[in-house]
């Protein structure tokens, strides 16, 4: 059978014949893969830069997907932590890390949307005691996960939601999906940080997809303008598209009730993630949450890998064998 195979972290995966590993655990099952999303996390898995990378090659990338079990049921699955992931015609899953799809759910939409959706869903439901009515700033709201975060904050009862991002068109479009206000991060970074401070000084929660300079520069302007600095502000670090490091000003931690924490693989247990996924599958299946998914044959993996997805799109690989089965 065929899969996307990484043989060197310096090169894109190639569509190659490879043997399927034997299922070995009591809960293992072989699925026909119907769809697997090309998330930023998968790119960092395939180039060896993700913090969870184990340095094992060859590697079949893919952290999740939709597959069909031998009994015909279709499931969303999180790929087990092995060197054989979801970007293959067939793969081995641990059925305990899977969620049955409701009748009529679109495998491509589910494979595209689960990863960006769970970033904010899990952060708000598992990392903090988020209360309806609280207000949220989404830093990096123009990406797939940031757009989802705007929708999800509202779905979970947020009062005011402010979206901050660079792309002007997608920033404008955030209003239609629930943002009460938007802030442009375009142009001079310090001026942009001041704009964030002015717009978002009273929020309760920051969902941060950027980190790097935009996060570093926004902290103090935001805290300084707060009417009551003893009221908690929880900054949840989720993504780092603007840089892996940010210098946290010591004054930020002393001068305000400022809590900084992260949400991702490791800071939330697998059981914690799995408990949240059925509700998320339902919200995607019934259309409350969606992303702009672009299905691409898995055979084209090498060509597509090097070309960034169009703005606001999520590529989903569709192995033709699985899709046609
Ligand atoms: N921890 C978790 O649970 C979790 C789960 C999912 C994703 N993530 C992480 O979240 C991040 C975003 O993922 P995604 O799915 O939204 O990716 P995406 O769809 O590729 O979007 C990334 C967005 O980042 C913006 N961006 C890039 N560099 C920027 C910069 N220097 N300043 C401001 N904006 C910048 C771009 O927006 P513009 O076009 O406006 O520039 C782009 O649309 C990634 O780091 C990903 O690994 C974490």
CSV table of C-alpha atoms and ligand atoms in Angstrom, one decimal:
chain,number,residue,atom,x,y,z
A,1,UNK,CA,0.0,0.0,0.0
A,2,UNK,CA,1.0,3.6,-0.4
A,3,UNK,CA,1.7,6.4,2.0
A,4,UNK,CA,3.4,9.8,2.4
A,5,UNK,CA,6.9,8.8,3.6
A,6,UNK,CA,9.5,11.1,5.2
A,7,UNK,CA,13.0,9.7,4.8
A,8,UNK,CA,14.9,13.0,5.6
A,9,UNK,CA,13.7,15.9,7.7
A,10,UNK,CA,15.2,18.2,5.0
A,11,UNK,CA,12.9,16.8,2.3
A,12,UNK,CA,9.1,16.8,1.6
A,13,UNK,CA,7.4,13.5,2.1
A,14,UNK,CA,7.1,11.3,-1.1
A,15,UNK,CA,4.2,9.1,-2.1
A,16,UNK,CA,5.7,5.6,-1.8
A,17,UNK,CA,4.9,2.0,-1.3
A,18,UNK,CA,5.4,0.9,2.3
A,19,UNK,CA,4.4,-2.0,4.5
A,20,UNK,CA,1.6,-1.4,7.0
A,21,UNK,CA,2.8,-2.2,10.6
A,22,UNK,CA,1.2,-5.3,12.2
A,23,UNK,CA,-1.5,-4.2,14.7
A,24,UNK,CA,0.0,-5.3,18.1
A,25,UNK,CA,-2.0,-3.9,21.0
A,26,UNK,CA,-5.3,-5.2,22.3
A,27,UNK,CA,-7.1,-2.0,21.1
A,28,UNK,CA,-5.4,-1.7,17.7
A,29,UNK,CA,-7.4,-1.8,14.5
A,30,UNK,CA,-6.6,-1.2,10.9
A,31,UNK,CA,-8.6,1.6,9.2
A,32,UNK,CA,-9.0,2.6,5.6
A,33,UNK,CA,-8.0,6.3,5.8
A,34,UNK,CA,-10.6,8.6,4.2
A,35,UNK,CA,-9.0,12.0,5.0
A,36,UNK,CA,-6.0,13.4,6.9
A,37,UNK,CA,-5.4,17.1,7.5
A,38,UNK,CA,-2.2,18.9,6.8
A,39,UNK,CA,-2.0,21.0,10.0
A,40,UNK,CA,1.0,23.2,11.0
A,41,UNK,CA,1.7,20.5,13.7
A,42,UNK,CA,2.0,17.9,10.9
A,43,UNK,CA,4.6,20.1,9.1
A,44,UNK,CA,6.6,20.4,12.3
A,45,UNK,CA,6.3,16.6,12.8
A,46,UNK,CA,7.6,16.0,9.3
A,47,UNK,CA,10.6,18.3,9.5
A,48,UNK,CA,11.5,17.1,13.0
A,49,UNK,CA,11.1,20.4,14.7
A,50,UNK,CA,8.0,19.7,17.0
A,51,UNK,CA,8.7,19.3,20.7
A,52,UNK,CA,7.2,15.8,20.6
A,53,UNK,CA,9.4,14.7,17.7
A,54,UNK,CA,11.2,11.4,18.5
A,55,UNK,CA,13.6,11.5,15.6
A,56,UNK,CA,12.5,8.2,14.1
A,57,UNK,CA,12.8,7.8,10.3
A,58,UNK,CA,11.2,6.8,8.0
A,59,UNK,CA,8.1,8.5,9.2
A,60,UNK,CA,4.6,8.5,7.8
A,61,UNK,CA,3.3,11.9,9.0
A,62,UNK,CA,-0.2,12.8,10.1
A,63,UNK,CA,-1.5,13.3,13.6
A,64,UNK,CA,-5.2,12.6,13.0
A,65,UNK,CA,-7.8,11.7,10.4
A,66,UNK,CA,-11.0,10.0,9.5
A,67,UNK,CA,-11.0,6.3,8.8
A,68,UNK,CA,-13.3,3.4,8.2
A,69,UNK,CA,-13.1,0.4,10.6
A,70,UNK,CA,-13.3,-3.2,9.3
A,71,UNK,CA,-17.0,-3.3,10.6
A,72,UNK,CA,-17.8,-0.3,8.3
A,73,UNK,CA,-18.1,2.4,11.0
A,74,UNK,CA,-16.4,5.7,10.2
A,75,UNK,CA,-14.4,7.3,13.0
A,76,UNK,CA,-12.3,10.4,13.7
A,77,UNK,CA,-9.0,9.2,15.2
A,78,UNK,CA,-6.0,10.7,16.8
A,79,UNK,CA,-3.0,8.8,15.5
A,80,UNK,CA,-1.1,6.9,18.1
A,81,UNK,CA,2.4,8.3,19.0
A,82,UNK,CA,4.3,6.1,16.5
A,83,UNK,CA,6.3,6.7,13.3
A,84,UNK,CA,3.3,5.6,11.3
A,85,UNK,CA,0.6,8.3,11.1
A,86,UNK,CA,-2.5,9.0,9.2
A,87,UNK,CA,-1.2,10.0,5.7
A,88,UNK,CA,-1.5,6.6,4.3
A,89,UNK,CA,-4.1,4.5,2.5
A,90,UNK,CA,-4.4,2.4,5.6
A,91,UNK,CA,-3.1,2.9,9.1
A,92,UNK,CA,-3.2,1.3,12.6
A,93,UNK,CA,-5.3,3.1,15.2
A,94,UNK,CA,-5.9,2.6,18.9
A,95,UNK,CA,-9.7,2.5,18.9
A,96,UNK,CA,-9.7,4.2,22.4
A,97,UNK,CA,-8.4,7.3,20.6
A,98,UNK,CA,-11.3,7.4,18.2
A,99,UNK,CA,-14.8,8.9,18.0
A,100,UNK,CA,-17.6,7.5,15.8
A,101,UNK,CA,-18.9,10.0,13.3
A,102,UNK,CA,-22.6,10.8,13.1
A,103,UNK,CA,-24.5,9.8,10.0
A,104,UNK,CA,-23.8,12.1,7.1
A,105,UNK,CA,-20.7,13.8,8.6
A,106,UNK,CA,-18.2,14.9,5.9
A,107,UNK,CA,-14.8,13.1,6.4
A,108,UNK,CA,-12.9,15.9,4.8
A,109,UNK,CA,-14.5,18.7,6.9
A,110,UNK,CA,-14.0,16.6,10.1
A,111,UNK,CA,-10.3,15.9,9.2
A,112,UNK,CA,-9.8,19.6,8.4
A,113,UNK,CA,-11.5,21.1,11.4
A,114,UNK,CA,-10.8,19.0,14.4
A,115,UNK,CA,-7.2,20.1,15.0
A,116,UNK,CA,-7.8,23.9,14.7
A,117,UNK,CA,-11.0,23.5,16.7
A,118,UNK,CA,-9.6,21.6,19.6
A,119,UNK,CA,-6.9,24.2,20.2
A,120,UNK,CA,-9.3,26.7,21.7
A,121,UNK,CA,-12.0,24.3,22.8
A,122,UNK,CA,-9.6,22.3,25.0
A,123,UNK,CA,-7.9,25.5,26.2
A,124,UNK,CA,-11.2,27.0,27.4
A,125,UNK,CA,-12.7,23.8,28.8
A,126,UNK,CA,-9.7,22.0,30.2
A,127,UNK,CA,-7.0,24.6,31.1
A,128,UNK,CA,-9.1,27.2,32.9
A,129,UNK,CA,-12.5,27.5,34.5
A,130,UNK,CA,-14.0,29.6,31.7
A,131,UNK,CA,-17.3,31.2,32.6
A,132,UNK,CA,-20.1,32.4,30.3
A,133,UNK,CA,-19.9,36.1,29.9
A,134,UNK,CA,-16.1,36.4,30.2
A,135,UNK,CA,-14.4,38.3,27.4
A,136,UNK,CA,-11.7,36.9,25.1
A,137,UNK,CA,-8.9,38.3,22.9
A,138,UNK,CA,-7.8,35.9,20.1
A,139,UNK,CA,-4.2,36.9,19.2
A,140,UNK,CA,-3.7,35.5,15.7
A,141,UNK,CA,-7.4,35.3,14.8
A,142,UNK,CA,-6.9,35.2,11.0
A,143,UNK,CA,-5.5,31.7,10.8
A,144,UNK,CA,-7.6,28.5,10.8
A,145,UNK,CA,-7.3,28.0,14.5
A,146,UNK,CA,-7.8,31.6,15.4
A,147,UNK,CA,-11.0,31.8,13.3
A,148,UNK,CA,-12.2,28.7,15.1
A,149,UNK,CA,-11.3,30.3,18.4
A,150,UNK,CA,-13.6,33.2,17.7
A,151,UNK,CA,-16.5,30.9,16.9
A,152,UNK,CA,-15.8,28.6,19.8
A,153,UNK,CA,-15.4,31.3,22.4
A,154,UNK,CA,-18.9,32.5,21.4
A,155,UNK,CA,-20.2,28.9,21.3
A,156,UNK,CA,-19.0,28.4,24.9
A,157,UNK,CA,-20.7,31.6,26.0
A,158,UNK,CA,-18.1,34.3,25.8
A,159,UNK,CA,-19.4,37.9,26.2
A,160,UNK,CA,-17.1,40.1,24.2
A,161,UNK,CA,-14.7,38.5,21.7
A,162,UNK,CA,-11.9,40.6,20.1
A,163,UNK,CA,-9.9,39.2,17.1
A,164,UNK,CA,-6.4,40.5,16.4
A,165,UNK,CA,-4.6,39.5,13.1
A,166,UNK,CA,-2.7,40.8,10.1
A,167,UNK,CA,-4.7,39.9,7.0
A,168,UNK,CA,-7.2,42.8,6.5
A,169,UNK,CA,-9.8,40.7,4.5
A,170,UNK,CA,-9.9,37.8,7.0
A,171,UNK,CA,-9.9,40.3,9.9
A,172,UNK,CA,-13.0,42.0,8.5
A,173,UNK,CA,-14.6,38.6,8.0
A,174,UNK,CA,-14.3,37.8,11.7
A,175,UNK,CA,-17.3,40.0,12.4
A,176,UNK,CA,-19.5,37.7,10.5
A,177,UNK,CA,-18.4,34.7,12.6
A,178,UNK,CA,-18.9,36.4,16.0
A,179,UNK,CA,-16.1,38.8,16.7
A,180,UNK,CA,-17.4,42.0,18.5
A,181,UNK,CA,-14.3,43.9,17.6
A,182,UNK,CA,-11.1,43.5,15.5
A,183,UNK,CA,-7.6,44.9,15.8
A,184,UNK,CA,-5.1,45.0,13.0
A,185,UNK,CA,-1.6,43.6,13.7
A,186,UNK,CA,-0.3,44.9,10.4
A,187,UNK,CA,2.5,47.5,10.2
A,188,UNK,CA,4.9,48.6,12.9
A,189,UNK,CA,4.9,45.9,15.7
A,190,UNK,CA,5.0,48.4,18.6
A,191,UNK,CA,2.1,50.5,17.2
A,192,UNK,CA,0.2,47.3,16.6
A,193,UNK,CA,0.8,46.2,20.3
A,194,UNK,CA,-0.5,49.6,21.5
A,195,UNK,CA,-3.7,49.1,19.4
A,196,UNK,CA,-4.1,45.7,21.1
A,197,UNK,CA,-3.7,47.3,24.5
A,198,UNK,CA,-6.3,49.9,23.7
A,199,UNK,CA,-8.9,47.4,22.4
A,200,UNK,CA,-8.4,44.5,24.8
A,201,UNK,CA,-7.4,46.0,28.2
A,202,UNK,CA,-10.4,44.6,29.9
A,203,UNK,CA,-10.5,41.0,28.6
A,204,UNK,CA,-10.4,38.0,30.9
A,205,UNK,CA,-8.7,35.5,28.6
A,206,UNK,CA,-6.1,35.8,25.8
A,207,UNK,CA,-5.9,32.8,23.4
A,208,UNK,CA,-2.5,33.3,21.9
A,209,UNK,CA,-1.6,31.6,18.6
A,210,UNK,CA,1.3,33.9,17.8
A,211,UNK,CA,3.8,34.2,20.7
A,212,UNK,CA,7.1,35.8,19.6
A,213,UNK,CA,7.3,39.6,19.3
A,214,UNK,CA,3.5,40.3,19.0
A,215,UNK,CA,2.8,38.5,22.3
A,216,UNK,CA,5.9,40.0,24.0
A,217,UNK,CA,5.0,43.6,22.9
A,218,UNK,CA,1.3,43.4,23.7
A,219,UNK,CA,1.5,42.2,27.3
A,220,UNK,CA,2.5,45.5,29.1
A,221,UNK,CA,0.3,47.9,27.0
A,222,UNK,CA,-2.7,45.6,27.7
A,223,UNK,CA,-2.0,45.3,31.4
A,224,UNK,CA,-1.2,48.9,31.9
A,225,UNK,CA,-4.6,50.0,30.6
A,226,UNK,CA,-6.6,47.6,32.8
A,227,UNK,CA,-9.1,49.5,35.0
A,228,UNK,CA,-8.5,46.9,37.9
A,229,UNK,CA,-5.2,45.2,37.7
A,230,UNK,CA,-6.1,42.8,40.4
A,231,UNK,CA,-8.8,41.2,38.2
A,232,UNK,CA,-7.4,38.0,36.7
A,233,UNK,CA,-6.1,38.0,33.2
A,234,UNK,CA,-5.3,34.5,31.9
A,235,UNK,CA,-3.0,34.3,28.9
A,236,UNK,CA,-3.1,30.9,27.2
A,237,UNK,CA,-0.2,30.2,25.0
A,238,UNK,CA,-1.4,27.9,22.2
A,239,UNK,CA,0.6,28.5,19.0
A,240,UNK,CA,3.9,30.1,18.0
A,241,UNK,CA,3.6,31.2,14.4
A,242,UNK,CA,5.4,34.5,15.2
A,243,UNK,CA,8.3,32.9,17.0
A,244,UNK,CA,9.1,30.1,19.5
A,245,UNK,CA,10.3,32.5,22.2
A,246,UNK,CA,8.9,35.7,23.9
A,247,UNK,CA,10.6,37.7,26.7
A,248,UNK,CA,8.0,38.0,29.4
A,249,UNK,CA,8.4,41.4,31.1
A,250,UNK,CA,8.8,40.8,34.9
A,251,UNK,CA,6.6,43.8,35.5
A,252,UNK,CA,3.8,42.1,33.8
A,253,UNK,CA,3.8,39.4,36.4
A,254,UNK,CA,4.2,41.7,39.4
A,255,UNK,CA,2.0,44.6,38.5
A,256,UNK,CA,-1.2,42.7,37.6
A,257,UNK,CA,-3.0,39.5,38.4
A,258,UNK,CA,-1.5,38.0,35.2
A,259,UNK,CA,-1.5,34.2,34.7
A,260,UNK,CA,0.5,32.7,31.9
A,261,UNK,CA,-0.1,29.1,30.9
A,262,UNK,CA,-0.1,26.9,27.8
A,263,UNK,CA,-2.5,24.4,26.2
A,264,UNK,CA,-1.5,21.5,24.0
A,265,UNK,CA,-0.3,18.0,23.9
A,266,UNK,CA,1.2,17.3,27.3
A,267,UNK,CA,-0.4,20.0,29.3
A,268,UNK,CA,-3.8,18.3,28.9
A,269,UNK,CA,-4.0,14.5,29.3
A,270,UNK,CA,-5.0,12.2,26.5
A,271,UNK,CA,-8.1,11.3,28.5
A,272,UNK,CA,-8.9,15.0,28.9
A,273,UNK,CA,-8.7,15.5,25.1
A,274,UNK,CA,-10.8,12.4,24.4
A,275,UNK,CA,-13.5,13.5,26.7
A,276,UNK,CA,-13.9,16.7,24.7
A,277,UNK,CA,-13.8,15.3,21.2
A,278,UNK,CA,-17.4,13.9,20.8
A,279,UNK,CA,-19.0,17.3,21.4
A,280,UNK,CA,-16.5,18.8,18.9
A,281,UNK,CA,-17.2,16.2,16.3
A,282,UNK,CA,-21.0,17.0,16.7
A,283,UNK,CA,-20.4,20.7,16.3
A,284,UNK,CA,-18.4,20.2,13.1
A,285,UNK,CA,-20.8,17.6,11.7
A,286,UNK,CA,-23.8,19.8,12.2
A,287,UNK,CA,-22.1,22.8,10.7
A,288,UNK,CA,-21.8,25.0,13.8
A,289,UNK,CA,-18.0,24.9,13.2
A,290,UNK,CA,-16.3,24.7,9.8
A,291,UNK,CA,-13.1,25.5,8.0
A,292,UNK,CA,-12.3,26.1,4.4
A,293,UNK,CA,-11.1,22.5,3.6
A,294,UNK,CA,-9.3,21.7,0.3
A,295,UNK,CA,-9.2,18.0,-0.5
A,296,UNK,CA,-6.1,16.9,-2.4
A,297,UNK,CA,-5.2,13.3,-3.6
A,298,UNK,CA,-2.5,11.8,-1.3
A,299,UNK,CA,-0.6,10.9,-4.4
A,300,UNK,CA,0.1,14.6,-4.9
A,301,UNK,CA,1.7,15.0,-1.4
A,302,UNK,CA,5.2,15.9,-2.6
A,303,UNK,CA,3.9,18.7,-4.9
A,304,UNK,CA,1.5,20.2,-2.3
A,305,UNK,CA,3.8,20.0,0.7
A,306,UNK,CA,6.2,22.7,-0.6
A,307,UNK,CA,3.4,25.1,-1.6
A,308,UNK,CA,1.8,26.9,1.3
A,309,UNK,CA,-2.0,26.5,1.4
A,310,UNK,CA,-4.1,29.5,0.2
A,311,UNK,CA,-4.9,32.0,3.0
A,312,UNK,CA,-7.4,30.6,5.4
A,313,UNK,CA,-7.5,27.2,3.8
A,314,UNK,CA,-6.7,23.8,5.2
A,315,UNK,CA,-5.4,21.0,2.9
A,316,UNK,CA,-6.8,17.6,3.5
A,317,UNK,CA,-5.2,14.5,1.9
A,318,UNK,CA,-7.6,12.0,0.5
A,319,UNK,CA,-6.1,8.6,-0.2
A,320,UNK,CA,-8.0,7.4,-3.3
A,321,UNK,CA,-8.2,3.8,-2.2
A,322,UNK,CA,-9.8,4.7,1.2
A,323,UNK,CA,-12.1,7.3,-0.4
A,324,UNK,CA,-13.4,5.0,-3.1
A,325,UNK,CA,-13.7,1.9,-0.8
B,1,LIG,N1,-1.7,23.8,21.2
B,1,LIG,C1,-2.7,23.3,20.4
B,1,LIG,O1,-3.5,22.6,20.9
B,1,LIG,C2,-2.7,23.7,18.9
B,1,LIG,C3,-3.7,23.2,18.1
B,1,LIG,C4,-3.8,23.6,16.8
B,1,LIG,C5,-2.9,24.6,16.3
B,1,LIG,N2,-1.9,25.0,17.2
B,1,LIG,C6,-0.9,26.0,16.7
B,1,LIG,O2,-1.5,27.3,16.5
B,1,LIG,C7,-0.8,28.0,15.5
B,1,LIG,C8,-1.8,28.4,14.4
B,1,LIG,O3,-2.3,27.3,13.8
B,1,LIG,P1,-3.4,27.4,12.6
B,1,LIG,O4,-4.0,26.1,12.4
B,1,LIG,O5,-4.2,28.6,12.8
B,1,LIG,O6,-2.4,27.7,11.3
B,1,LIG,P2,-2.8,28.5,10.0
B,1,LIG,O7,-4.1,28.2,9.6
B,1,LIG,O8,-1.6,28.1,9.1
B,1,LIG,O9,-2.7,30.0,10.3
B,1,LIG,C9,-1.6,30.7,10.7
B,1,LIG,C10,-1.8,32.2,10.7
B,1,LIG,O10,-0.8,32.8,11.4
B,1,LIG,C11,-0.7,34.1,11.0
B,1,LIG,N3,0.7,34.5,11.1
B,1,LIG,C12,1.8,33.9,10.7
B,1,LIG,N4,2.9,34.6,11.1
B,1,LIG,C13,2.4,35.7,11.8
B,1,LIG,C14,3.0,36.8,12.5
B,1,LIG,N5,4.4,36.9,12.5
B,1,LIG,N6,2.2,37.7,13.1
B,1,LIG,C15,0.9,37.6,13.0
B,1,LIG,N7,0.3,36.6,12.4
B,1,LIG,C16,1.0,35.6,11.8
B,1,LIG,C17,-1.2,34.1,9.5
B,1,LIG,O11,-2.2,35.1,9.5
B,1,LIG,P3,-2.2,36.3,8.5
B,1,LIG,O12,-2.5,35.7,7.1
B,1,LIG,O13,-3.2,37.3,9.0
B,1,LIG,O14,-0.8,36.9,8.5
B,1,LIG,C18,-1.7,32.7,9.3
B,1,LIG,O15,-3.0,32.8,8.7
B,1,LIG,C19,0.3,27.0,15.0
B,1,LIG,O16,1.5,27.4,15.7
B,1,LIG,C20,-0.2,25.7,15.4
B,1,LIG,O17,0.8,24.7,15.6
B,1,LIG,C21,-1.8,24.6,18.5
